[in-house]
mmCIF file of C-alpha atoms in Angstrom:
data_model
loop_
_atom_site.group_PDB
_atom_site.id
_atom_site.type_symbol
_atom_site.label_atom_id
_atom_site.label_comp_id
_atom_site.label_asym_id
_atom_site.label_seq_id
_atom_site.Cartn_x
_atom_site.Cartn_y
_atom_site.Cartn_z
ATOM 1 C CA MET A 141 0.000 0.000 0.000
ATOM 2 C CA ASP A 142 1.578 3.170 -1.186
ATOM 3 C CA HIS A 143 0.607 6.204 0.794
ATOM 4 C CA THR A 144 1.427 9.668 -0.409
ATOM 5 C CA TRP A 145 0.814 12.753 1.640
ATOM 6 C CA ASN A 146 -2.067 14.749 0.345
ATOM 7 C CA VAL A 147 -2.841 18.312 1.412
ATOM 8 C CA GLY A 148 -5.085 17.180 4.298
ATOM 9 C CA ASP A 149 -2.336 14.926 5.707
ATOM 10 C CA LYS A 150 0.197 17.741 5.521
ATOM 11 C CA ILE A 151 -2.146 20.169 7.271
ATOM 12 C CA ALA A 152 -2.880 17.585 9.996
ATOM 13 C CA ALA A 153 0.859 17.010 10.563
ATOM 14 C CA ILE A 154 1.533 20.758 10.807
ATOM 15 C CA VAL A 155 -1.387 21.207 13.229
ATOM 16 C CA GLY A 156 -0.074 18.286 15.325
ATOM 17 C CA VAL A 157 3.456 19.779 15.532
ATOM 18 C CA ILE A 158 2.055 23.236 16.418
ATOM 19 C CA SER A 159 -0.214 21.724 19.090
ATOM 20 C CA PHE A 160 2.737 19.854 20.632
ATOM 21 C CA MET A 161 4.814 23.064 20.653
ATOM 22 C CA GLN A 162 1.951 24.940 22.333
ATOM 23 C CA PHE A 163 1.757 22.204 24.970
ATOM 24 C CA LEU A 164 5.512 22.564 25.642
ATOM 25 C CA ALA A 165 5.118 26.359 25.852
ATOM 26 C CA LEU A 166 2.266 25.911 28.341
ATOM 27 C CA LEU A 167 4.416 23.613 30.513
ATOM 28 C CA LEU A 168 7.302 26.083 30.406
ATOM 29 C CA THR A 169 4.975 28.972 31.316
ATOM 30 C CA TRP A 170 3.554 26.990 34.249
ATOM 31 C CA TRP A 171 7.053 26.108 35.493
ATOM 32 C CA LEU A 172 8.260 29.739 35.227
ATOM 33 C CA MET A 173 5.168 31.018 37.056
ATOM 34 C CA ARG A 174 5.661 28.467 39.844
ATOM 35 C CA ASP A 175 9.364 29.284 40.133
ATOM 36 C CA THR A 176 8.677 33.041 40.202
ATOM 37 C CA SER A 177 5.960 32.567 42.808
ATOM 38 C CA ASN A 178 8.319 30.565 45.044
ATOM 39 C CA LYS A 179 11.019 33.216 44.714
ATOM 40 C CA GLN A 180 8.559 35.958 45.620
ATOM 41 C CA LEU A 181 7.212 34.043 48.607
ATOM 42 C CA ARG A 182 10.375 32.575 50.116
ATOM 43 C CA SER A 183 12.425 33.957 52.982
ATOM 44 C CA TYR A 184 15.553 36.031 52.399
ATOM 45 C CA LEU A 185 17.813 36.372 55.451
ATOM 46 C CA PHE A 186 20.728 38.797 55.463
ATOM 47 C CA PRO A 187 22.563 41.039 57.947
ATOM 48 C CA GLU A 188 20.697 44.333 57.696
ATOM 49 C CA SER A 189 23.200 46.122 59.928
ATOM 50 C CA VAL A 190 26.356 45.435 61.911
ATOM 51 C CA SER A 191 27.148 48.047 64.587
ATOM 52 C CA LEU A 192 30.439 48.516 66.452
ATOM 53 C CA CYS A 193 30.886 49.512 70.101
ATOM 54 C CA ASP A 194 32.989 48.916 73.178
ATOM 55 C CA GLY A 195 31.910 48.450 76.796
ATOM 56 C CA THR A 196 31.961 52.181 77.591
ATOM 57 C CA MET A 197 29.243 52.785 74.976
ATOM 58 C CA LEU A 198 26.698 50.470 76.608
ATOM 59 C CA ASN A 199 23.835 51.782 78.709
ATOM 60 C CA PRO A 200 24.831 51.430 81.520
ATOM 61 C CA PRO A 201 28.545 51.328 80.640
ATOM 62 C CA ASP A 202 30.383 48.043 81.236
ATOM 63 C CA LEU A 203 33.907 49.065 82.204
ATOM 64 C CA ASN A 204 34.999 45.411 82.209
ATOM 65 C CA ARG A 205 34.575 45.503 78.407
ATOM 66 C CA ALA A 206 36.248 48.881 77.843
ATOM 67 C CA GLY A 207 38.561 48.535 74.833
ATOM 68 C CA PHE A 208 36.926 45.268 73.666
ATOM 69 C CA PRO A 209 35.431 45.500 70.157
ATOM 70 C CA GLY A 210 31.793 44.462 70.357
ATOM 71 C CA VAL A 211 29.242 44.097 67.574
ATOM 72 C CA LEU A 212 25.488 43.891 67.271
ATOM 73 C CA ILE A 213 24.326 42.062 64.145
ATOM 74 C CA ASN A 214 20.723 42.540 63.031
ATOM 75 C CA ILE A 215 19.534 39.696 60.757
ATOM 76 C CA ARG A 216 16.347 40.547 58.815
ATOM 77 C CA ASN A 217 13.942 38.312 56.896
ATOM 78 C CA SER A 218 12.884 40.402 53.897
ATOM 79 C CA GLY A 219 10.810 37.595 52.408
ATOM 80 C CA ALA A 220 7.089 36.860 52.586
ATOM 81 C CA THR A 221 7.329 33.561 54.512
ATOM 82 C CA PRO A 222 8.975 32.557 57.806
ATOM 83 C CA ALA A 223 12.460 31.079 57.838
ATOM 84 C CA TYR A 224 12.790 27.841 59.808
ATOM 85 C CA LYS A 225 15.747 26.008 61.318
ATOM 86 C CA VAL A 226 17.785 29.209 61.237
ATOM 87 C CA LEU A 227 21.439 28.757 62.190
ATOM 88 C CA HIS A 228 23.732 31.763 62.481
ATOM 89 C CA TRP A 229 27.475 31.703 63.126
ATOM 90 C CA ALA A 230 29.624 34.833 63.299
ATOM 91 C CA GLN A 231 33.131 35.777 64.356
ATOM 92 C CA ILE A 232 35.181 38.951 64.944
ATOM 93 C CA ALA A 233 38.764 39.198 63.671
ATOM 94 C CA VAL A 234 41.258 42.055 63.955
ATOM 95 C CA MET A 235 43.808 41.762 61.167
ATOM 96 C CA ASN A 236 45.584 43.290 58.205
ATOM 97 C CA PRO A 237 43.000 44.002 55.475
ATOM 98 C CA GLN A 238 45.227 42.258 52.917
ATOM 99 C CA ASP A 239 44.747 38.964 54.787
ATOM 100 C CA GLU A 240 40.931 38.997 54.766
ATOM 101 C CA ARG A 241 40.719 36.059 52.333
ATOM 102 C CA THR A 242 42.123 33.790 55.063
ATOM 103 C CA LEU A 243 38.908 34.135 57.083
ATOM 104 C CA ALA A 244 37.225 30.728 57.069
ATOM 105 C CA ILE A 245 33.717 29.748 58.105
ATOM 106 C CA PRO A 246 33.306 26.348 59.798
ATOM 107 C CA LYS A 247 30.541 23.855 59.093
ATOM 108 C CA LEU A 248 27.505 24.802 61.162
ATOM 109 C CA SER A 249 25.973 22.392 63.646
ATOM 110 C CA SER A 250 22.219 22.274 64.149
ATOM 111 C CA HIS A 251 22.245 23.256 67.835
ATOM 112 C CA PHE A 252 19.980 26.092 68.916
ATOM 113 C CA ALA A 253 18.167 26.577 65.613
ATOM 114 C CA THR A 254 15.461 29.236 65.629
ATOM 115 C CA PHE A 255 12.964 30.819 63.231
ATOM 116 C CA VAL A 256 12.431 34.330 61.889
ATOM 117 C CA ASN A 257 8.954 35.505 60.909
ATOM 118 C CA ALA A 258 8.308 37.186 57.564
ATOM 119 C CA GLY A 259 9.491 40.782 57.908
ATOM 120 C CA GLY A 260 11.011 39.964 61.310
ATOM 121 C CA SER A 261 14.545 40.141 62.595
ATOM 122 C CA VAL A 262 16.839 38.650 65.216
ATOM 123 C CA ASN A 263 19.907 40.157 66.853
ATOM 124 C CA LYS A 264 23.230 38.631 67.768
ATOM 125 C CA ALA A 265 25.821 40.320 70.002
ATOM 126 C CA LEU A 266 29.498 39.336 69.916
ATOM 127 C CA TRP A 267 32.597 40.489 71.754
ATOM 128 C CA TYR A 268 36.200 40.178 70.666
ATOM 129 C CA SER A 269 38.234 37.951 72.966
ATOM 130 C CA ARG A 270 40.412 40.758 74.391
ATOM 131 C CA ARG A 271 41.059 44.496 74.595
ATOM 132 C CA LEU A 272 42.819 46.147 71.682
ATOM 133 C CA THR A 273 46.354 47.307 72.430
ATOM 134 C CA PRO A 274 47.330 50.978 71.938
ATOM 135 C CA GLU A 275 49.435 49.900 68.927
ATOM 136 C CA GLU A 276 46.435 48.085 67.368
ATOM 137 C CA ILE A 277 44.243 51.155 67.903
ATOM 138 C CA THR A 278 46.816 53.317 66.068
ATOM 139 C CA LEU A 279 47.046 50.809 63.194
ATOM 140 C CA LEU A 280 43.240 50.659 63.048
ATOM 141 C CA MET A 281 43.041 54.445 62.718
ATOM 142 C CA ASN A 282 45.697 54.366 59.947
ATOM 143 C CA GLY A 283 43.870 51.637 58.000
ATOM 144 C CA GLN A 284 46.691 49.129 58.499
ATOM 145 C CA LEU A 285 44.368 46.973 60.610
ATOM 146 C CA ALA A 286 40.660 46.360 60.276
ATOM 147 C CA ILE A 287 37.989 44.827 62.460
ATOM 148 C CA PHE A 288 36.223 42.147 60.419
ATOM 149 C CA VAL A 289 32.907 40.504 61.216
ATOM 150 C CA TYR A 290 32.145 37.482 59.071
ATOM 151 C CA GLY A 291 29.510 34.825 59.266
ATOM 152 C CA LYS A 292 27.073 32.402 57.755
ATOM 153 C CA ILE A 293 23.301 31.997 58.002
ATOM 154 C CA GLU A 294 21.617 28.708 57.048
ATOM 155 C CA TYR A 295 17.834 28.354 56.985
ATOM 156 C CA ARG A 296 14.926 26.514 55.417
ATOM 157 C CA THR A 297 11.955 27.981 53.642
ATOM 158 C CA LEU A 298 9.384 26.311 51.385
ATOM 159 C CA ARG A 299 11.164 22.976 52.072
ATOM 160 C CA LYS A 300 14.482 24.185 50.601
ATOM 161 C CA LYS A 301 17.764 24.976 52.344
ATOM 162 C CA HIS A 302 19.317 28.401 51.736
ATOM 163 C CA THR A 303 22.590 30.005 52.772
ATOM 164 C CA THR A 304 23.845 33.557 53.208
ATOM 165 C CA THR A 305 27.496 34.401 53.917
ATOM 166 C CA TYR A 306 28.712 37.870 54.782
ATOM 167 C CA ARG A 307 31.906 39.781 55.544
ATOM 168 C CA VAL A 308 32.071 43.381 56.754
ATOM 169 C CA ALA A 309 34.986 45.550 57.901
ATOM 170 C CA TYR A 310 35.748 48.708 59.859
ATOM 171 C CA SER A 311 38.888 50.853 60.084
ATOM 172 C CA GLY A 312 38.981 54.142 61.965
ATOM 173 C CA ARG A 313 38.760 55.560 65.444
ATOM 174 C CA PHE A 314 38.364 53.172 68.361
ATOM 175 C CA PRO A 315 36.336 53.337 70.475
ATOM 176 C CA PRO A 316 34.131 54.420 67.589
ATOM 177 C CA ALA A 317 31.596 57.219 67.472
ATOM 178 C CA GLN A 318 28.066 56.218 68.469
ATOM 179 C CA GLY A 319 26.187 54.546 65.574
ATOM 180 C CA VAL A 320 29.230 53.520 63.504
ATOM 181 C CA THR A 321 28.436 50.632 61.186
ATOM 182 C CA PHE A 322 30.596 48.306 59.144
ATOM 183 C CA THR A 323 31.112 48.364 55.382
ATOM 184 C CA PHE A 324 30.489 45.257 53.262
ATOM 185 C CA CYS A 325 33.699 43.793 51.821
ATOM 186 C CA ALA A 326 34.188 43.140 48.094
ATOM 187 C CA ASP A 327 34.310 39.359 48.711
ATOM 188 C CA GLY A 328 32.609 36.967 51.105
ATOM 189 C CA ASN A 329 29.024 38.186 50.601
ATOM 190 C CA GLU A 330 26.822 35.635 48.861
ATOM 191 C CA ALA A 331 23.264 34.386 49.050
ATOM 192 C CA ASP A 332 21.307 31.773 47.136
#
């Protein structure tokens, strides 16, 4: 049986191919809409601000921490859903700015996980392990030393794990003026 394609067969084949392509376009549109919706709804945690102080700047002043660099980190959820199983690790380092790439973040353990509501925030306070020496304070003012705060935030939202890493630095007068904040470094700041 010899079958040749007549005009009706050709039109049917073209309609079939176009219909299949429309079906693929519909699937792609659905997937993009779902992905966009998830991105709009999910949590986004990041350090909104990192403030520097020493013990004399507290209210009331803590003279036992005079000369110790202290930081207050405000982590904000700018997303539309809560973040669950939130883990946050941070560290202070005083070092030469040229050595900042040596700062390493350890693997986080799941102790003391918390949650952050949509639009909410949590704070973390840290103190450096010792007072700065007069020589370190001079080098800090000259920009030869910097106070670095670096950390990692892990959390879950919409059944997916997300990570934010950050690195900020400060050089200048110490103890600092009231309200001094850190500047984000060129490297070490990533979020997925």
